[in-house]
Tab-separated table of C-alpha atoms (C1' of nucleotides) in Angstrom:
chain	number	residue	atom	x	y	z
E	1	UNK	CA	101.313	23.611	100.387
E	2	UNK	CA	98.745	25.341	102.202
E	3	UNK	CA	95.331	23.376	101.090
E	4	UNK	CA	93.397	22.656	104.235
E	5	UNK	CA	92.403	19.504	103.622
E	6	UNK	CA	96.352	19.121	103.563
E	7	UNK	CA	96.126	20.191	107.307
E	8	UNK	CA	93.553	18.010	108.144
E	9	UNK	CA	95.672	15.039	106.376
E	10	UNK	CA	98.664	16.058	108.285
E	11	UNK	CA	96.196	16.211	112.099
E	12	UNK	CA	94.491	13.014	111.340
E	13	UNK	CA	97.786	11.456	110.904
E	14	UNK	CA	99.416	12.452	114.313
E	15	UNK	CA	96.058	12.108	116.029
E	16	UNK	CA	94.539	9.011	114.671
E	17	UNK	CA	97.296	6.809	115.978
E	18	UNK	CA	96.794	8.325	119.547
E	19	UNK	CA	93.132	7.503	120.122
E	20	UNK	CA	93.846	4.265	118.502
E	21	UNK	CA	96.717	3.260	120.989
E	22	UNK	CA	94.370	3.924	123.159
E	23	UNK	CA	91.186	1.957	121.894
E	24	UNK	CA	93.550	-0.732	121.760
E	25	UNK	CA	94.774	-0.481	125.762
E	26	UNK	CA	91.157	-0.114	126.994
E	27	UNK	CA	89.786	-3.304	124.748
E	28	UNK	CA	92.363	-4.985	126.274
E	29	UNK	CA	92.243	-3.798	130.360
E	30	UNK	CA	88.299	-5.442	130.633
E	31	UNK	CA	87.883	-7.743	133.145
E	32	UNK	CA	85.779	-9.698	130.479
E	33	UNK	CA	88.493	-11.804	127.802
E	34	UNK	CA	90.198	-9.526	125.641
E	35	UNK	CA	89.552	-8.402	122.499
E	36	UNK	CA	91.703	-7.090	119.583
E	37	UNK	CA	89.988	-4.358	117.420
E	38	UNK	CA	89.586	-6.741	114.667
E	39	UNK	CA	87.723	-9.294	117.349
E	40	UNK	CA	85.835	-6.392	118.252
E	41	UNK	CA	84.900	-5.278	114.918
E	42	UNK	CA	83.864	-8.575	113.748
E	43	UNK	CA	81.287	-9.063	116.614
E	44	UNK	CA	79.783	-5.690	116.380
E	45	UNK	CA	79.091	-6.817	113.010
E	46	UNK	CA	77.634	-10.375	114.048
E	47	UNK	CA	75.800	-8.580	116.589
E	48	UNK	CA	74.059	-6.384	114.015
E	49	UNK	CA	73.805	-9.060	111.126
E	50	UNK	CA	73.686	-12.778	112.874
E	51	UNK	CA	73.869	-15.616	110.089
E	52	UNK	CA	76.696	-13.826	107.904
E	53	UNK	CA	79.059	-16.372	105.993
E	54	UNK	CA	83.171	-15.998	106.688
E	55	UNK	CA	83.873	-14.585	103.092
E	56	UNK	CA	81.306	-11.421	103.964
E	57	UNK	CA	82.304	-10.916	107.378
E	58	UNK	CA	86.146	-11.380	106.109
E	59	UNK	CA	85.477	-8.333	103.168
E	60	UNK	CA	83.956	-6.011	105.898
E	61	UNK	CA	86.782	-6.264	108.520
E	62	UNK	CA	89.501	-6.022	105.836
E	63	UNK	CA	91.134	-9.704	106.614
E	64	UNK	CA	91.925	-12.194	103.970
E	65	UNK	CA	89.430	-15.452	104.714
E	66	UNK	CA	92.577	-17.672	106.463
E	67	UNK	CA	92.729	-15.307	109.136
E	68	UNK	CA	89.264	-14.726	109.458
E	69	UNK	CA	88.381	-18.369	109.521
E	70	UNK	CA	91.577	-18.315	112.516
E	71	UNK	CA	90.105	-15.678	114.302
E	72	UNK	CA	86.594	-17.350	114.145
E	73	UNK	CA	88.136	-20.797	115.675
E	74	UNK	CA	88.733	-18.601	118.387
E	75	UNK	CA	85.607	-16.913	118.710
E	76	UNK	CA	84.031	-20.428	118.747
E	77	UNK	CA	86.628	-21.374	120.895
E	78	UNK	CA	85.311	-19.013	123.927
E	79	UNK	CA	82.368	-19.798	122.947
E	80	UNK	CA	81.563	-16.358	122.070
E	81	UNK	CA	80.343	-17.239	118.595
E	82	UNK	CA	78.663	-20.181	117.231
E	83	UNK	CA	79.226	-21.713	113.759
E	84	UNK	CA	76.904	-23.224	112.062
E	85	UNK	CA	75.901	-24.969	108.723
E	86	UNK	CA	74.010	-23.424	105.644
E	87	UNK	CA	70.594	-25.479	104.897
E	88	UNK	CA	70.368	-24.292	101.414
E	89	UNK	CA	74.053	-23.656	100.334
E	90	UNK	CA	76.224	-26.174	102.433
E	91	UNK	CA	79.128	-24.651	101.445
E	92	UNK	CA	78.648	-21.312	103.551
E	93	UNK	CA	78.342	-21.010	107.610
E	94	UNK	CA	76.346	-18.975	109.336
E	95	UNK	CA	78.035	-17.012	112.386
E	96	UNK	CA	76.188	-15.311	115.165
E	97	UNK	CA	76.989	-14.471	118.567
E	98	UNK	CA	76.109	-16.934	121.229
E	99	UNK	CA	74.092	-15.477	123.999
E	100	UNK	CA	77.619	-15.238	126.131
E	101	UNK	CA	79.053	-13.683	123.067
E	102	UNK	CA	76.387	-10.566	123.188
E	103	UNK	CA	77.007	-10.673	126.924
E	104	UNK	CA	81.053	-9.912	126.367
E	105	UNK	CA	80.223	-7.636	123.380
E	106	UNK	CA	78.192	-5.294	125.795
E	107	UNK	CA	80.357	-5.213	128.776
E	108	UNK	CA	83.401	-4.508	126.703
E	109	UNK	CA	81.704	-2.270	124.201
E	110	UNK	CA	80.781	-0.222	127.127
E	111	UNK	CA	83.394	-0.038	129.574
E	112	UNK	CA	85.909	1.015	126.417
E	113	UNK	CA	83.210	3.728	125.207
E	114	UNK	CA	83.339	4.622	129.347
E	115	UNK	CA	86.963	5.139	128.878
E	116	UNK	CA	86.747	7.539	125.816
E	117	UNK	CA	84.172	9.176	127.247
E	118	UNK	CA	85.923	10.163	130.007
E	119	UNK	CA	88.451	11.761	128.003
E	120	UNK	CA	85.977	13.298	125.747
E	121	UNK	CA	84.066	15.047	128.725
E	122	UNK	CA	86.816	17.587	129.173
E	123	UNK	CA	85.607	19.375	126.013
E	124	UNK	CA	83.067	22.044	126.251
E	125	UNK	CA	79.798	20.853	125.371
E	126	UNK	CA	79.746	22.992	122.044
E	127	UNK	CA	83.497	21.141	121.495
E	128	UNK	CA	81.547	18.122	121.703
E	129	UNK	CA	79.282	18.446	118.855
E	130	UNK	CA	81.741	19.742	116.152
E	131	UNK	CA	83.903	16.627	117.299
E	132	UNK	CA	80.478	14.194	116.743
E	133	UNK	CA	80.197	15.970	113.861
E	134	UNK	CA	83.123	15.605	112.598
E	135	UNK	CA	83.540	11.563	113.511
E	136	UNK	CA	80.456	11.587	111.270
E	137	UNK	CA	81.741	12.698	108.348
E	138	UNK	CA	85.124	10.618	108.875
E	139	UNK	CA	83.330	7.642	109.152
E	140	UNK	CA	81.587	8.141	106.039
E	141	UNK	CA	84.761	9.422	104.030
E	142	UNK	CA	86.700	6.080	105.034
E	143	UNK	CA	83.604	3.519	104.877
E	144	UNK	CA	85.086	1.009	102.451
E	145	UNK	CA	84.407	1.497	98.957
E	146	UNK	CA	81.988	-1.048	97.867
E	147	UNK	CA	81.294	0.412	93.931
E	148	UNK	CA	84.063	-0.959	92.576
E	149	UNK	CA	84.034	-4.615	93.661
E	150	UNK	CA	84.129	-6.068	90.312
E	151	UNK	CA	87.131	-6.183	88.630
Y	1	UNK	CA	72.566	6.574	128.379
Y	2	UNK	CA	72.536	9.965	126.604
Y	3	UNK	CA	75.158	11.606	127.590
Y	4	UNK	CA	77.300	13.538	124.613
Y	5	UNK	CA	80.355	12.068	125.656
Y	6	UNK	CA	79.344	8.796	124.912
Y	7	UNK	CA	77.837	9.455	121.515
Y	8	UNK	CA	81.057	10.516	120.329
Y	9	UNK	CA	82.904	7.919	122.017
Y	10	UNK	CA	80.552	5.337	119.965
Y	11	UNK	CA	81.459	7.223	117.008
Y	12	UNK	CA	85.295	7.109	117.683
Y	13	UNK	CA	85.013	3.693	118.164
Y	14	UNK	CA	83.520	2.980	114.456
Y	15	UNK	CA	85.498	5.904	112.811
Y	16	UNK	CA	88.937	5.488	113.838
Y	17	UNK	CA	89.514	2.182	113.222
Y	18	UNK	CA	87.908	2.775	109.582
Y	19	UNK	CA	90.770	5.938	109.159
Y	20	UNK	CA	93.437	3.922	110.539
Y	21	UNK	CA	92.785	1.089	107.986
Y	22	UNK	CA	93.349	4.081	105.351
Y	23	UNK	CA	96.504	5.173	106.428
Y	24	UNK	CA	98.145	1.458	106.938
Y	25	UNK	CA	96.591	1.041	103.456
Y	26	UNK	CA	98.128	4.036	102.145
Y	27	UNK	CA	101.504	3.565	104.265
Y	28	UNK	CA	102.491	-0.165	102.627
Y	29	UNK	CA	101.638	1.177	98.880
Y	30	UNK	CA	103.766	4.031	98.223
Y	31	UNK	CA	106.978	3.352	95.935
Y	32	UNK	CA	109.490	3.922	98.947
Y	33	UNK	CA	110.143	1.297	101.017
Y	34	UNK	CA	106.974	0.199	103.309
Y	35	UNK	CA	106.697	1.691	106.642
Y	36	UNK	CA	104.543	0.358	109.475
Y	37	UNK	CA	102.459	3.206	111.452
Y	38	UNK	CA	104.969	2.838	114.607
Y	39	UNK	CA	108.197	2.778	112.013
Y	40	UNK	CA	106.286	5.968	110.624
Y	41	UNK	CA	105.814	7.541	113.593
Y	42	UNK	CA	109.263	6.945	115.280
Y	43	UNK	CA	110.963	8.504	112.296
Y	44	UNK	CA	108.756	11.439	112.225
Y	45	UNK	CA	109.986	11.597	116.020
Y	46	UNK	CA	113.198	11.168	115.090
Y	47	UNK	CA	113.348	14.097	112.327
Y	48	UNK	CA	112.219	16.676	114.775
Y	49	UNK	CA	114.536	15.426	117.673
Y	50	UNK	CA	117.664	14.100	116.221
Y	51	UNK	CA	120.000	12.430	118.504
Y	52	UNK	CA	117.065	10.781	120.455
Y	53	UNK	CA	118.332	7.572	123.250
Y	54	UNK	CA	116.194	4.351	122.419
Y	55	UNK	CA	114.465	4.303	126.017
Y	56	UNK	CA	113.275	7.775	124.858
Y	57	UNK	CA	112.058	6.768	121.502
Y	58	UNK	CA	109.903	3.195	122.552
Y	59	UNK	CA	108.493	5.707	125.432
Y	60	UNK	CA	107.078	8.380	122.900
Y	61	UNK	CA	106.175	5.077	120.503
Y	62	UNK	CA	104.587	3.016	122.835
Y	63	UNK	CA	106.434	-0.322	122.393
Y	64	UNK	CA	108.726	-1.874	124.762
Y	65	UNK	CA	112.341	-1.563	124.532
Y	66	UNK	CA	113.214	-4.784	123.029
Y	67	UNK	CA	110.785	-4.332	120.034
Y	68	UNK	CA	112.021	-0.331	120.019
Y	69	UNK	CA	115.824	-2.120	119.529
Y	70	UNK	CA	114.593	-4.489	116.868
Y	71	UNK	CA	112.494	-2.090	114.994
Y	72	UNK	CA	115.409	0.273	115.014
Y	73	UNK	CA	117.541	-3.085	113.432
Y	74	UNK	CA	115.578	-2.844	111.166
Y	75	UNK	CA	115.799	0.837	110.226
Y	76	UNK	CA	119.295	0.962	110.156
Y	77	UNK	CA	119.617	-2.260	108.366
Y	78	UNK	CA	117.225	-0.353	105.387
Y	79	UNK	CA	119.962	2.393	105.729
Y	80	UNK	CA	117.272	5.681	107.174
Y	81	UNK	CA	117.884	5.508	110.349
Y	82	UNK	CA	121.355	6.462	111.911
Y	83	UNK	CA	122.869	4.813	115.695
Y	84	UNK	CA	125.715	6.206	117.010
Y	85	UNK	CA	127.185	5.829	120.353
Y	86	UNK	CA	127.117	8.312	122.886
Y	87	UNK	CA	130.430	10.392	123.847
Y	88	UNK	CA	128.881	11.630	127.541
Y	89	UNK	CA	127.347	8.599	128.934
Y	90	UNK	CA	128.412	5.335	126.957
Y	91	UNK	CA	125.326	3.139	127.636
Y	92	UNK	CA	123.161	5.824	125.585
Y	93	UNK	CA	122.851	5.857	121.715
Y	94	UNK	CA	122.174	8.615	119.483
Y	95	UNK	CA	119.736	8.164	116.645
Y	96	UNK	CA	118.809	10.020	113.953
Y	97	UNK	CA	117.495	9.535	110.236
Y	98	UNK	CA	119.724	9.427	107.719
Y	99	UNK	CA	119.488	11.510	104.560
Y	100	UNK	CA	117.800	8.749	102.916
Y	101	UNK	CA	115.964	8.551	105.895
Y	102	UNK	CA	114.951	11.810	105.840
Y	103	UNK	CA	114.413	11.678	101.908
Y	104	UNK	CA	111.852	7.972	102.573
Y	105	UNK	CA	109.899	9.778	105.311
Y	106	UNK	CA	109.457	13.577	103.370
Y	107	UNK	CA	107.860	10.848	100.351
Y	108	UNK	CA	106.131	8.726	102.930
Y	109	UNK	CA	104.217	11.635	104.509
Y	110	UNK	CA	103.776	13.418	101.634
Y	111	UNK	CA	101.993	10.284	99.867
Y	112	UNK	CA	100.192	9.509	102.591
Y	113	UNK	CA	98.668	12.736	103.117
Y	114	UNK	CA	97.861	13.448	99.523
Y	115	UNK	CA	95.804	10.692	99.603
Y	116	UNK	CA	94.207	11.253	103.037
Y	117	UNK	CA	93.723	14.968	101.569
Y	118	UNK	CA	92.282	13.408	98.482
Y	119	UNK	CA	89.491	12.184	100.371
Y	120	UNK	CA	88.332	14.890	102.882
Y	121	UNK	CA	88.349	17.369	99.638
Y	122	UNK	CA	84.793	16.365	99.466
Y	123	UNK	CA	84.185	18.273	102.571
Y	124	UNK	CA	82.806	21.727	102.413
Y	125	UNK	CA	85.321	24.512	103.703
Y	126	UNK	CA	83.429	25.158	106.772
Y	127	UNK	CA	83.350	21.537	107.967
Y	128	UNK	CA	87.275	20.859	107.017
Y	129	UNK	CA	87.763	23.450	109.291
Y	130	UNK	CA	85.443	22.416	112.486
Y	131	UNK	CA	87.628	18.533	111.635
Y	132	UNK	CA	90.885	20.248	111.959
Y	133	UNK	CA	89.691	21.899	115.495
Y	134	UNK	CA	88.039	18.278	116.221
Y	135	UNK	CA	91.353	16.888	115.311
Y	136	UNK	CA	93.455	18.873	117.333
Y	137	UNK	CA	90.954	18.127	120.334
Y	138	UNK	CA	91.886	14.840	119.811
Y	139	UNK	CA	95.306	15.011	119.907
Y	140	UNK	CA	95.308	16.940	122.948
Y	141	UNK	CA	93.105	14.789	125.187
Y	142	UNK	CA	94.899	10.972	123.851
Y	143	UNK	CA	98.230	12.648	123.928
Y	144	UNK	CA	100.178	10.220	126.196
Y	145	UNK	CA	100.026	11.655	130.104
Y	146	UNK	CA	103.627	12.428	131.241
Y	147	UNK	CA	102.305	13.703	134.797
Y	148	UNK	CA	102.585	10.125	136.137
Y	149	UNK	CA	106.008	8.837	135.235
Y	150	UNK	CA	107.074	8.181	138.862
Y	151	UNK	CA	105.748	5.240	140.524
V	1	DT	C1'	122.831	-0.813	142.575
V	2	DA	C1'	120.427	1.368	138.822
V	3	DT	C1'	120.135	2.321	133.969
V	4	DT	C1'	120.685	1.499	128.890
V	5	DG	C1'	120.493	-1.402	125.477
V	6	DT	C1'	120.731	-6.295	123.308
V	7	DT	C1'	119.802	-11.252	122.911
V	8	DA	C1'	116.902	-15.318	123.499
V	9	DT	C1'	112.550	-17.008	123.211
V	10	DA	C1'	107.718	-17.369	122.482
V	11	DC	C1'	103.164	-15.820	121.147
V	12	DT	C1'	99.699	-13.488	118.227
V	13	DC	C1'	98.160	-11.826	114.032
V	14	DT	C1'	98.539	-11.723	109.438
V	15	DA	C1'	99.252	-13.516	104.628
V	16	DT	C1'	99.789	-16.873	100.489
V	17	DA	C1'	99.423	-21.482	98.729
V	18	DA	C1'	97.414	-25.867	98.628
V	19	DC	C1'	93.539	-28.522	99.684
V	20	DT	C1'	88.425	-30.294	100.448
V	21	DA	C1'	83.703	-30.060	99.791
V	22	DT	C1'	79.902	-28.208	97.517
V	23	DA	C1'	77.536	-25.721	93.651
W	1	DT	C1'	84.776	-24.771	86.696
W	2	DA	C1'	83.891	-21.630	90.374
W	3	DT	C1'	83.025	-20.683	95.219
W	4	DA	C1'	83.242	-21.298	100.518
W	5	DG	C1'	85.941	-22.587	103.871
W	6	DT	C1'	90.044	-25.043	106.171
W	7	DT	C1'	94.817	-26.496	106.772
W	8	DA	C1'	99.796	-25.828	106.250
W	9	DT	C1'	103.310	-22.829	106.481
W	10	DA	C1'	105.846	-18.647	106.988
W	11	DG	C1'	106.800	-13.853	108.224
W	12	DA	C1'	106.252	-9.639	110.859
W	13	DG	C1'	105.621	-7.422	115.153
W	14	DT	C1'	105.110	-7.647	119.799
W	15	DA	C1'	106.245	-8.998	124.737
W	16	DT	C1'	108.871	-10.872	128.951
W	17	DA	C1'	113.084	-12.671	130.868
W	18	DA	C1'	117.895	-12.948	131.054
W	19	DC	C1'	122.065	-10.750	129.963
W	20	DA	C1'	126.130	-7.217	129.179
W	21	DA	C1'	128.028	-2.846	129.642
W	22	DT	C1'	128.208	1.489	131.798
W	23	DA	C1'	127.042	4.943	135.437
DNA sequence: TATTGTTATACTCTATAACTATA
DNA sequence: TATAGTTATAGAGTATAACAATA
């Protein structure tokens, strides 16, 4: 088979897992606590949307709602998220980061995008734009498909 | 901070995570047997260099030795991977896949990259092409550095 | 002694099932 | 009844420490 997008399939897959090994090592070398992608993911989200409920924030980082509502004990638990009660529907929580929370998200939000960059700069500046390019139109390609919800 | 580096770090950081969600996705639905990304990736090791010594294997894979032994259990116990002792130096095994093995991981990748494929067909020619170079950027600069071994 | 691999043990992350409280 | 969230429980994958066999 010689399709490209074949190719591309067949680079993703032996590069993907690279960078992601090391995402993973540098969320988890910060002086600040450590984070697990997931973690990470989850309070990039709160950061951006504060009051979400569990069962959204669950959907968007892919986890079932046990081991969101886990991972959320322990967010509350370092006090790097608070949980609290829905006024109007008191079935629902609303999450947020506490102000500790957006301190934590920041440092290690920056130190791992330090890291990649540091990698990154020993492309050629013209390297550099087809590659942000590029991440673009991954991201959107993989962005989780939200049409189809209903079953 | 506007550096280009760190604009496409940021973007790594929200892309690759999204991508690697595809591929575990894609990796636990095909008919064969499931495969976890490091299972994937240590028989795809193990089908270009047959006869590989566990201490060898967990290095390339990035897991420690125990979980390297336990993983490769596993493999054998599912009959694709192969562990033989070694006639030179008796403390060293040999692994290799199986013909099953080999038969699993040609269906595995080939699954896993149609579908992969399937989605970056909506790119235009030009841009599959600048992802591939992008891609192989990537795998060049997070390949694991082997220049610093020695201690 | 140093190296290769295994066993013992424990921890984290994840899931499914059963449950409680609210709508 | 249906939905939001929690608790109970179990399984997979990982690590470190201790061990056995070989060099």
């Amino acid at each position: 088979m010689n399709d490209p997008s074949f190719d591309c399939a067949k680079e993703l897959l032996e590069a993907v897992p690279l960078v992601m090994q090391a995402i993973r090592v540098e969320m988890r070398s910060r002086r600040t606590p450590d984070l697990t992608v997931p973690q990470f993911r989850t309070m990039v989200f709160l950061n951006k949307f504060p009051g979400t409920a569990l069962s959204d924030l669950a959907e968007y980082v892919g986890l079932s709602l046990p081991s969101m509502s886990k991972m959320i004990d322990g967010l509350v638990g370092k006090g790097l998220v608070s949980r609290e009660g829905c006024a109007r529907d008191r079935r629902r929580i609303a999450l947020a980061l506490t102000p500790r929370g957006k301190a934590i998200l920041r440092k290690a939000r920056q130190g791992t995008q330090e890291a990649l960059a540091g990698r990154i700069g020993a492309l050629s500046q013209p390297e550099r734009q087809d590659l942000l390019h590029s991440l673009k139109n991954l991201r959107l390609l993989f962005l989780p498909d939200r049409s189809d919800d209903r079953s």
